[in-house]
């Protein structure tokens, strides 16, 4: 098996205030994958990224990037990593070209005008290369930050909430860019509040809550394992209560008795839907419409985090 | 050389160029303003007051104040350039890039302090040129003059770098130059010889480190000094060593840089 491109072992972080931001995190990231780290505000996502990138010092544990320890062999490790932080922090008085070239030099790379041009073109920044960053829109500044992170040709790219506060068009552009980077072999770790984003792009999902990594799973497996489908029947006549003859399906009565909801396992061989519909016919319960809906990653995330919170209280 | 090697020369050069570009962008504040204020000092101290004063240590008063004026600008500009250089990335948040780059603390200091010192040395030479328009200047020990100029610029740039990391606000950033360095410079013999003070005040003044820097620099011009040149050099190097110890501690502990 290929060694992980990023290996995090027994990582913990406690602040002087006593806050334990990370608790014994163990995580391996595979080369070339898109890994989405999900978690509510204050869960520890940014702390985790900041430690890997060298901005925050870990209390205990080890991290290695492409086999290089981030503390002992920090030069080699950091050369492999690019970071797009959550906050829009730019050198406002610099031009786009100058700031991206600066980033390349800072990371020890020889000047390469052709490469910088390609990065700027990929991010639709080429026409703005001579503009000062202060004159750009928020979305364009976000692109500049990505260009800066890519300037030294990193093999691992961290995107901390990359699409927070950007419009739909830019978000779609970023998704395209991220896919393009993955095709070139760049490993991408992103944190996001937009579950839709993780669902759309990620190969694997990690869920972090209160400093603990509570789940790491392939996205498809996760959807299959925890994803539920719901069948909703809109009744012709409202019901006062669920008839005894329907007890075995564990139905829920909704919308003042006008809807019957049945949750079923997508992985099961027999969903028992045909039997339910037959029984409804036998009982003379007529329906005017029916639809099915699969739970989204967001539903799964909310249920995971709330389960966790419930268990802790 | 690649960053994976033992020295990230490209990283140092990138920061140095970035800082020098800021200097070019703000040429008016960086160069012209200190030159104008120096010219004003000459008008007030050199011409208006100097014309009523005899020589100091065998040197005409207007010429006597030249090294002190250069030092005054060198202190304040080195401090403000270096402190702003590192404070601004902290303030706007771009410090993340510096902290996540494959660049060592020694390289970071070298780049920021080197750029701030370069600007100050350039400024010192420009002020010297401006002064030469007002008074005839003879430098008896040009190499020592350069040595004191470079050492003092490096010293105060390093000190400025430390204050830039320490500062949590623009007010704090202004605190050291305005409330510590300027008074110490004015009381440190920039415009007079400490021999002109009453004996008690002369003793007190000897606790002011700035006295030694100005005295040594003035000696390189006129061979007149308040304290021995060896003592001046020793104090300059001592202050430099102290700043180095402080900056090493800052990077070792991550003080106000890392959580």
Coordinates of C-alpha atoms in Angstrom, one line a residue:
Chain A
X1 CA 0.0 0.0 0.0
X2 CA 1.3 3.5 -0.9
X3 CA 2.4 5.4 2.2
X4 CA 0.1 8.4 3.1
X5 CA 1.1 11.7 1.8
X6 CA 0.1 13.3 5.1
X7 CA 0.3 11.4 8.4
X8 CA -1.1 12.8 11.6
X9 CA -0.4 10.8 14.8
X10 CA -1.7 11.3 18.3
X11 CA -2.0 15.1 17.7
X12 CA -3.3 17.2 20.6
X13 CA -3.4 20.9 21.2
X14 CA -4.2 22.6 24.5
X15 CA -4.1 26.4 24.8
X16 CA -2.8 28.3 27.8
X17 CA -6.5 29.1 28.6
X18 CA -6.9 25.4 29.2
X19 CA -9.0 24.9 26.1
X20 CA -8.3 21.5 24.5
X21 CA -8.7 22.3 20.8
X22 CA -7.6 18.9 19.5
X23 CA -7.7 15.6 21.3
X24 CA -5.5 12.8 20.1
X25 CA -6.1 13.1 16.3
X26 CA -4.9 10.3 14.1
X27 CA -5.4 10.7 10.4
X28 CA -3.7 9.5 7.2
X29 CA -4.4 11.3 3.9
X30 CA -3.9 9.4 0.7
X31 CA -1.9 10.8 -2.2
X32 CA -4.1 12.5 -4.8
X33 CA -7.4 12.4 -2.9
X34 CA -9.7 15.2 -2.0
X35 CA -10.4 15.0 1.7
X36 CA -13.2 17.1 3.2
X37 CA -13.0 17.9 6.9
X38 CA -16.4 18.8 8.3
X39 CA -17.3 20.2 11.6
X40 CA -19.2 22.9 13.4
X41 CA -17.6 26.3 14.3
X42 CA -14.9 25.8 16.9
X43 CA -14.6 22.1 16.3
X44 CA -10.8 22.4 15.7
X45 CA -10.6 22.3 11.9
X46 CA -8.5 25.4 11.5
X47 CA -6.3 24.5 14.5
X48 CA -5.5 21.1 12.8
X49 CA -4.6 22.8 9.5
X50 CA -2.6 25.5 11.3
X51 CA -0.5 22.9 13.1
X52 CA 0.2 21.0 9.9
X53 CA 1.3 24.2 8.1
X54 CA 3.5 25.4 11.0
X55 CA 1.4 28.4 12.2
X56 CA 0.4 26.8 15.5
X57 CA 2.6 24.6 17.7
X58 CA 1.2 21.2 18.7
X59 CA 1.1 20.2 22.3
X60 CA 1.8 16.5 21.6
X61 CA 1.9 14.3 18.5
X62 CA 3.7 14.0 15.2
X63 CA 2.8 15.1 11.6
X64 CA 4.7 14.2 8.5
X65 CA 4.2 15.5 5.0
X66 CA 5.4 13.2 2.2
X67 CA 7.6 11.5 4.8
X68 CA 9.1 14.7 6.2
X69 CA 8.5 15.5 9.9
X70 CA 6.9 19.0 10.1
X71 CA 9.1 20.0 13.0
X72 CA 12.5 18.3 12.5
X73 CA 12.5 18.5 8.7
X74 CA 10.3 21.6 8.4
X75 CA 11.9 23.0 5.2
X76 CA 11.2 19.9 3.1
X77 CA 7.7 19.4 4.7
X78 CA 6.6 23.0 4.1
X79 CA 7.9 23.0 0.5
X80 CA 5.3 20.3 -0.1
X81 CA 2.4 22.2 1.4
X82 CA 0.3 25.1 0.2
X83 CA -2.3 26.9 2.4
X84 CA -5.3 29.0 1.5
X85 CA -6.5 30.3 4.9
X86 CA -10.0 31.2 5.8
X87 CA -9.5 34.9 6.3
X88 CA -8.9 37.1 3.3
X89 CA -5.4 38.3 4.2
X90 CA -3.6 40.0 1.3
X91 CA -0.8 42.5 0.7
X92 CA -3.2 45.3 -0.3
X93 CA -0.6 47.6 -1.9
X94 CA 1.1 45.0 -4.1
X95 CA 0.1 44.0 -7.6
X96 CA -1.2 40.5 -8.2
X97 CA 1.9 39.5 -10.2
X98 CA 4.2 40.8 -7.5
X99 CA 2.5 39.1 -4.6
X100 CA 2.3 35.7 -6.4
X101 CA 6.0 35.9 -7.4
X102 CA 6.8 36.9 -3.8
X103 CA 5.1 33.7 -2.5
X104 CA 7.1 31.6 -5.0
X105 CA 10.4 33.1 -3.9
X106 CA 9.5 32.8 -0.2
X107 CA 9.1 29.1 -0.6
X108 CA 12.5 28.9 -2.2
X109 CA 11.5 28.3 -5.8
X110 CA 13.4 29.8 -8.7
X111 CA 11.5 32.5 -10.7
X112 CA 9.3 30.9 -13.4
X113 CA 7.2 33.5 -15.2
X114 CA 5.6 30.8 -17.4
X115 CA 4.3 28.9 -14.4
X116 CA 3.0 32.0 -12.6
X117 CA 1.3 33.0 -15.8
X118 CA -0.4 29.6 -16.0
X119 CA -1.6 29.9 -12.4
X120 CA -3.0 33.3 -13.0
X121 CA -4.7 32.3 -16.2
X122 CA -6.2 29.2 -14.5
X123 CA -7.7 31.5 -11.9
X124 CA -8.9 34.1 -14.4
X125 CA -6.4 36.6 -12.8
X126 CA -4.2 37.2 -15.8
X127 CA -6.0 40.4 -16.9
X128 CA -5.7 41.7 -13.3
X129 CA -2.0 40.9 -13.0
X130 CA -0.9 44.5 -12.9
X131 CA -3.7 45.7 -10.6
X132 CA -3.1 46.4 -7.0
X133 CA -4.9 43.9 -4.7
X134 CA -6.7 46.7 -2.9
X135 CA -8.7 47.4 -6.1
X136 CA -10.0 43.8 -6.5
X137 CA -13.3 42.4 -5.4
X138 CA -13.6 39.9 -2.5
X139 CA -13.9 37.0 -4.9
X140 CA -10.8 38.1 -6.9
X141 CA -8.9 38.4 -3.6
X142 CA -9.9 34.9 -2.8
X143 CA -8.5 33.8 -6.2
X144 CA -5.2 35.7 -5.4
X145 CA -4.9 33.8 -2.2
X146 CA -5.3 30.5 -4.1
X147 CA -2.7 31.7 -6.6
X148 CA -0.3 32.5 -3.8
X149 CA -0.8 29.0 -2.3
X150 CA -0.1 27.4 -5.7
X151 CA 2.9 29.6 -6.6
X152 CA 5.5 27.1 -5.2
X153 CA 3.9 24.1 -6.9
X154 CA 2.8 22.3 -3.7
X155 CA 1.8 18.6 -3.6
X156 CA -0.6 19.1 -0.7
X157 CA -3.1 21.9 -0.7
X158 CA -5.1 23.0 2.3
X159 CA -8.2 25.0 1.5
X160 CA -9.7 26.4 4.7
X161 CA -13.3 27.3 3.9
X162 CA -12.4 28.2 0.3
X163 CA -15.8 29.2 -0.8
X164 CA -17.0 31.1 2.3
X165 CA -18.8 34.2 1.2
X166 CA -18.2 33.8 -2.6
X167 CA -20.8 33.8 -5.2
X168 CA -22.2 30.7 -7.0
X169 CA -20.1 31.3 -10.1
X170 CA -16.9 31.5 -8.3
X171 CA -17.7 28.5 -6.2
X172 CA -18.3 26.5 -9.4
X173 CA -15.0 27.8 -10.8
X174 CA -13.2 26.7 -7.6
X175 CA -14.7 23.3 -7.8
X176 CA -13.4 23.0 -11.4
X177 CA -10.0 24.2 -10.3
X178 CA -9.8 21.8 -7.4
X179 CA -10.7 18.9 -9.7
X180 CA -8.0 20.1 -12.2
X181 CA -5.4 20.1 -9.4
X182 CA -6.4 16.6 -8.3
X183 CA -6.0 15.4 -11.9
X184 CA -2.4 16.8 -11.8
X185 CA -1.8 14.7 -8.6
X186 CA -2.2 17.4 -6.0
X187 CA -3.7 16.1 -2.7
X188 CA -6.4 18.5 -1.4
X189 CA -7.7 18.8 2.1
X190 CA -10.6 21.2 2.4
X191 CA -12.7 22.4 5.3
X192 CA -16.2 23.6 4.5
X193 CA -19.5 24.6 6.0
X194 CA -21.1 23.8 2.6
X195 CA -21.9 20.2 2.9
X196 CA -23.0 20.3 -0.7
X197 CA -19.4 21.1 -1.5
X198 CA -18.0 18.1 0.3
X199 CA -20.7 15.9 -1.2
X200 CA -19.9 17.2 -4.7
X201 CA -16.1 17.0 -4.5
X202 CA -14.7 14.9 -1.7
X203 CA -13.4 11.3 -2.0
X204 CA -13.3 10.9 1.7
X205 CA -15.0 12.7 4.6
X206 CA -13.7 13.4 8.1
X207 CA -16.0 14.7 10.8
X208 CA -14.5 16.6 13.7
X209 CA -16.4 17.7 16.7
X210 CA -15.1 19.3 19.9
X211 CA -11.5 18.5 18.9
X212 CA -12.2 14.9 18.3
X213 CA -12.1 13.2 14.9
X214 CA -15.4 11.2 15.2
X215 CA -15.5 9.7 11.8
X216 CA -13.4 9.1 8.7
X217 CA -15.0 7.4 5.8
X218 CA -15.2 7.1 2.0
X219 CA -17.9 9.5 0.9
X220 CA -19.8 6.8 -1.0
X221 CA -19.6 4.3 1.8
X222 CA -20.7 6.9 4.3
X223 CA -23.7 7.8 2.2
X224 CA -24.5 4.2 1.9
X225 CA -24.0 3.3 5.5
X226 CA -25.7 6.3 7.1
X227 CA -27.8 7.5 4.3
X228 CA -31.5 6.8 4.6
X229 CA -34.2 7.2 2.0
X230 CA -37.6 8.4 2.9
X231 CA -40.9 7.6 1.1
X232 CA -43.6 10.3 1.5
X233 CA -47.2 9.5 0.6
X234 CA -49.6 12.4 0.3
X235 CA -53.0 11.0 1.3
X236 CA -56.3 11.8 -0.3
X237 CA -58.0 11.8 3.1
X238 CA -56.2 12.8 6.3
X239 CA -55.8 10.1 9.0
X240 CA -56.3 10.6 12.7
X241 CA -53.8 7.9 13.6
X242 CA -51.7 5.2 12.0
X243 CA -53.9 2.2 11.5
X244 CA -52.8 -1.0 13.4
X245 CA -52.4 -2.8 10.2
X246 CA -49.4 -0.6 9.2
X247 CA -47.6 -1.0 12.5
X248 CA -44.8 -3.2 11.1
X249 CA -43.5 -0.3 8.9
X250 CA -42.9 2.2 11.7
X251 CA -44.5 5.0 9.8
X252 CA -44.7 8.6 10.8
X253 CA -47.8 10.7 10.3
X254 CA -47.1 14.3 9.3
X255 CA -48.7 17.5 8.0
X256 CA -51.8 17.1 10.2
X257 CA -52.4 13.6 9.1
X258 CA -52.1 14.4 5.3
X259 CA -48.7 12.7 4.9
X260 CA -47.3 9.3 5.7
X261 CA -43.5 9.0 5.9
X262 CA -41.6 5.7 5.7
X263 CA -37.8 5.6 6.3
X264 CA -36.0 2.7 4.7
X265 CA -32.5 1.4 4.3
X266 CA -31.1 1.9 0.8
X267 CA -28.7 -0.9 1.4
X268 CA -31.3 -3.5 2.2
X269 CA -32.3 -6.2 -0.4
X270 CA -36.0 -5.7 0.3
X271 CA -37.2 -2.1 1.0
X272 CA -40.7 -3.5 1.8
X273 CA -42.2 -0.7 -0.2
X274 CA -44.4 -2.9 -2.5
X275 CA -45.8 -4.6 0.5
X276 CA -46.6 -1.3 2.1
X277 CA -48.4 0.0 -1.0
X278 CA -50.4 -3.3 -1.2
X279 CA -51.4 -3.0 2.5
X280 CA -52.5 0.6 1.9
X281 CA -54.7 -0.7 -0.9
X282 CA -56.2 -3.4 1.3
X283 CA -57.0 -0.9 4.0
X284 CA -58.6 1.4 1.5
X285 CA -56.1 4.3 2.2
X286 CA -55.8 6.2 -1.0
X287 CA -52.9 8.5 -1.9
X288 CA -52.6 11.2 -4.6
X289 CA -48.8 11.5 -4.8
X290 CA -45.7 9.9 -3.6
X291 CA -42.0 10.8 -3.6
X292 CA -38.7 9.5 -2.3
X293 CA -35.8 11.5 -0.9
X294 CA -32.3 10.4 0.0
X295 CA -30.6 12.0 3.1
X296 CA -27.9 14.4 2.2
X297 CA -24.4 14.5 3.7
X298 CA -25.7 17.5 5.6
X299 CA -28.4 15.3 7.3
X300 CA -25.8 12.8 8.1
X301 CA -23.4 15.4 9.5
X302 CA -26.1 17.0 11.7
X303 CA -27.3 13.6 13.0
X304 CA -23.7 12.6 13.7
X305 CA -22.8 15.7 15.6
X306 CA -26.1 15.9 17.5
X307 CA -25.8 12.2 18.4
X308 CA -22.3 13.0 19.8
X309 CA -23.6 16.0 21.7
X310 CA -26.5 13.9 23.1
X311 CA -24.1 11.1 24.2
X312 CA -21.8 13.7 25.9
X313 CA -24.6 15.4 27.9
Chain B
X1 CA 19.4 27.3 -3.8
X2 CA 16.3 25.3 -3.0
X3 CA 14.4 25.8 0.2
X4 CA 15.0 22.2 1.0
X5 CA 18.7 23.0 1.4
X6 CA 20.4 24.5 4.4
X7 CA 19.7 28.2 3.5
X8 CA 16.6 29.6 1.8
X9 CA 18.4 32.4 -0.1
X10 CA 15.5 32.9 -2.4
X11 CA 13.1 33.3 0.5
X12 CA 15.4 35.9 2.1
X13 CA 15.7 37.8 -1.2
X14 CA 12.0 37.7 -1.7
X15 CA 11.3 39.4 1.7
X16 CA 14.2 41.8 1.1
X17 CA 12.8 42.9 -2.3
X18 CA 9.3 43.1 -0.9
X19 CA 10.4 45.4 1.9
X20 CA 12.6 47.6 -0.5
X21 CA 9.6 47.8 -2.8
X22 CA 7.6 49.3 0.1
X23 CA 10.4 51.8 0.6
X24 CA 10.2 52.9 -3.0
X25 CA 6.4 53.2 -2.9
X26 CA 6.6 55.4 0.2
X27 CA 9.7 57.3 -0.9
X28 CA 8.1 60.6 0.2
X29 CA 7.8 59.5 3.8
X30 CA 10.8 57.3 3.8
X31 CA 13.4 59.7 2.4
X32 CA 12.2 63.2 1.6
X33 CA 10.5 63.8 5.0
X34 CA 13.6 63.0 7.1
X35 CA 15.7 65.1 4.7
X36 CA 13.4 68.1 5.1
X37 CA 13.3 67.8 8.9
X38 CA 17.2 67.5 8.9
X39 CA 17.4 70.7 6.9
X40 CA 15.0 72.4 9.4
X41 CA 17.3 71.3 12.3
X42 CA 20.2 73.0 10.5
X43 CA 18.2 76.2 10.1
X44 CA 17.2 76.2 13.8
X45 CA 20.2 74.7 15.5
X46 CA 23.0 75.2 13.0
X47 CA 22.2 78.7 11.8
X48 CA 19.9 80.4 14.4
X49 CA 21.4 79.0 17.6
X50 CA 24.8 77.9 16.2
X51 CA 25.7 81.4 15.1
X52 CA 25.6 82.5 18.7
X53 CA 27.6 79.6 20.0
X54 CA 31.4 79.1 20.1
X55 CA 32.9 75.9 18.9
X56 CA 32.4 72.6 20.7
X57 CA 35.6 70.6 21.2
X58 CA 37.3 72.6 18.4
X59 CA 34.4 71.9 15.9
X60 CA 32.1 74.6 14.7
X61 CA 28.6 73.9 16.2
X62 CA 26.8 73.5 12.9
X63 CA 29.3 70.8 11.9
X64 CA 29.3 69.3 15.5
X65 CA 25.6 68.4 15.3
X66 CA 25.9 66.6 11.9
X67 CA 26.7 63.1 13.4
X68 CA 24.0 63.5 16.0
X69 CA 21.4 64.4 13.4
X70 CA 22.3 61.5 11.3
X71 CA 22.1 59.2 14.3
X72 CA 18.7 60.7 15.3
X73 CA 17.3 59.8 11.9
X74 CA 19.1 56.4 11.9
X75 CA 17.5 55.4 15.2
X76 CA 14.0 56.5 14.4
X77 CA 14.0 55.3 10.8
X78 CA 15.6 51.9 11.6
X79 CA 13.1 51.4 14.4
X80 CA 10.0 52.4 12.4
X81 CA 11.0 50.6 9.2
X82 CA 11.8 47.3 10.9
X83 CA 8.9 47.4 13.4
X84 CA 6.3 48.3 10.7
X85 CA 7.8 45.7 8.3
X86 CA 6.9 42.8 10.7
X87 CA 3.9 44.4 12.5
X88 CA 2.0 45.1 9.3
X89 CA 1.8 41.4 8.2
X90 CA 0.6 40.6 11.8
X91 CA -2.0 43.3 11.6
X92 CA -3.4 42.3 8.2
X93 CA -3.0 38.6 8.7
X94 CA -0.5 37.9 5.9
X95 CA 2.0 36.6 8.6
X96 CA 0.4 33.2 8.0
X97 CA 2.5 32.9 4.8
X98 CA 5.7 33.7 6.6
X99 CA 5.1 31.2 9.4
X100 CA 4.1 28.5 6.9
X101 CA 7.1 29.0 4.6
X102 CA 10.3 26.9 4.6
X103 CA 12.3 29.7 6.1
X104 CA 14.2 29.8 9.3
X105 CA 14.0 32.4 12.0
X106 CA 17.6 33.5 11.2
X107 CA 16.6 34.0 7.6
X108 CA 13.5 36.0 8.5
X109 CA 15.5 38.3 10.8
X110 CA 18.2 38.6 8.1
X111 CA 15.7 39.6 5.5
X112 CA 13.6 42.1 7.5
X113 CA 16.5 43.6 9.5
X114 CA 18.7 43.7 6.4
X115 CA 16.0 45.6 4.4
X116 CA 15.3 48.0 7.3
X117 CA 19.0 48.6 7.8
X118 CA 19.6 49.1 4.1
X119 CA 17.0 51.8 4.0
X120 CA 18.4 53.6 7.1
X121 CA 22.0 53.5 5.8
X122 CA 20.8 55.0 2.5
X123 CA 18.9 57.6 4.5
X124 CA 21.9 58.3 6.7
X125 CA 24.1 58.9 3.6
X126 CA 21.4 61.2 2.1
X127 CA 21.3 63.2 5.3
X128 CA 25.1 63.4 5.3
X129 CA 24.9 64.7 1.7
X130 CA 22.2 67.2 2.7
X131 CA 24.3 68.4 5.7
X132 CA 27.3 68.9 3.3
X133 CA 25.2 71.5 1.5
X134 CA 25.0 73.6 4.8
X135 CA 28.4 73.0 6.4
X136 CA 31.8 71.8 5.2
X137 CA 32.3 68.2 6.5
X138 CA 35.5 66.3 7.0
X139 CA 35.4 62.7 8.0
X140 CA 38.7 61.7 9.6
X141 CA 37.9 58.0 9.9
X142 CA 35.5 57.1 7.0
X143 CA 35.8 53.4 7.5
X144 CA 34.9 53.7 11.2
X145 CA 32.1 56.1 10.2
X146 CA 30.7 53.4 7.9
X147 CA 31.2 50.7 10.5
X148 CA 29.3 52.8 13.2
X149 CA 26.6 53.6 10.6
X150 CA 26.1 50.0 9.6
X151 CA 26.3 48.7 13.1
X152 CA 23.8 51.2 14.5
X153 CA 21.4 50.7 11.6
X154 CA 21.5 46.9 12.2
X155 CA 21.2 47.4 15.9
X156 CA 18.1 49.6 15.8
X157 CA 16.5 47.6 13.0
X158 CA 16.9 44.5 15.1
X159 CA 15.4 46.4 18.0
X160 CA 12.6 47.6 15.8
X161 CA 11.9 44.1 14.6
X162 CA 11.5 43.1 18.2
X163 CA 9.2 46.0 19.0
X164 CA 7.1 45.1 15.9
X165 CA 6.6 41.6 17.2
X166 CA 5.8 42.9 20.7
X167 CA 3.4 45.6 19.6
X168 CA -0.3 44.7 19.6
X169 CA -1.5 48.0 18.2
X170 CA -0.3 51.0 16.2
X171 CA -0.2 53.0 19.4
X172 CA 2.3 50.5 20.9
X173 CA 4.2 50.6 17.7
X174 CA 4.7 54.4 18.1
X175 CA 5.5 54.1 21.8
X176 CA 9.2 53.1 21.7
X177 CA 10.3 55.6 19.0
X178 CA 8.3 58.5 20.4
X179 CA 8.6 58.0 24.1
X180 CA 11.9 56.1 24.5
X181 CA 14.3 56.7 21.6
X182 CA 13.6 60.4 20.8
X183 CA 14.1 61.5 24.4
X184 CA 17.2 59.4 24.9
X185 CA 18.6 60.8 21.7
X186 CA 18.0 64.4 22.6
X187 CA 19.4 63.7 26.1
X188 CA 22.2 61.6 24.6
X189 CA 24.4 64.4 23.2
X190 CA 23.0 64.7 19.7
X191 CA 23.1 68.5 19.9
X192 CA 25.7 69.0 22.6
X193 CA 28.7 67.5 24.3
X194 CA 27.9 66.0 27.7
X195 CA 30.9 67.9 29.0
X196 CA 28.6 70.9 28.8
X197 CA 26.3 69.4 31.5
X198 CA 26.7 69.8 35.3
X199 CA 28.7 66.9 36.8
X200 CA 25.7 65.2 38.3
X201 CA 23.8 65.2 35.1
X202 CA 26.9 64.0 33.2
X203 CA 27.0 60.9 35.5
X204 CA 23.3 60.3 34.9
X205 CA 23.8 60.7 31.1
X206 CA 26.3 57.9 31.1
X207 CA 23.5 55.5 31.8
X208 CA 22.0 56.4 28.5
X209 CA 23.2 53.9 25.9
X210 CA 22.6 56.4 23.1
X211 CA 25.4 58.6 24.4
X212 CA 27.9 55.9 23.4
X213 CA 26.5 55.4 19.9
X214 CA 26.5 59.2 19.1
X215 CA 29.9 59.6 20.7
X216 CA 31.5 56.9 18.7
X217 CA 30.0 58.1 15.5
X218 CA 31.1 61.7 16.2
X219 CA 34.6 60.5 16.9
X220 CA 34.8 58.9 13.4
X221 CA 34.1 62.5 12.0
X222 CA 36.2 64.8 14.3
X223 CA 38.1 62.6 16.7
X224 CA 36.3 64.3 19.5
X225 CA 34.2 62.1 21.8
X226 CA 32.4 62.1 25.1
X227 CA 33.6 58.6 25.9
X228 CA 36.4 56.4 24.6
X229 CA 35.7 55.0 21.1
X230 CA 36.5 51.5 22.4
X231 CA 33.7 51.8 25.0
X232 CA 31.4 53.1 22.3
X233 CA 32.1 50.1 20.1
X234 CA 31.8 47.7 23.0
X235 CA 28.4 49.2 24.0
X236 CA 27.2 49.0 20.4
X237 CA 28.1 45.4 20.1
X238 CA 26.7 44.7 23.6
X239 CA 23.3 46.2 22.6
X240 CA 23.4 44.1 19.4
X241 CA 24.1 40.9 21.4
X242 CA 21.2 41.8 23.7
X243 CA 18.8 42.2 20.8
X244 CA 20.0 38.9 19.3
X245 CA 19.3 37.1 22.6
X246 CA 15.8 38.6 22.7
X247 CA 15.0 37.7 19.1
X248 CA 16.3 34.2 19.6
X249 CA 14.0 33.8 22.6
X250 CA 11.0 35.2 20.6
X251 CA 11.4 32.6 17.8
X252 CA 12.1 29.8 20.3
X253 CA 9.0 30.5 22.2
X254 CA 6.8 31.8 19.4
X255 CA 6.1 34.9 21.5
X256 CA 3.3 36.9 19.9
X257 CA 3.9 35.0 16.6
X258 CA 2.5 31.5 17.2
X259 CA -0.1 30.0 19.5

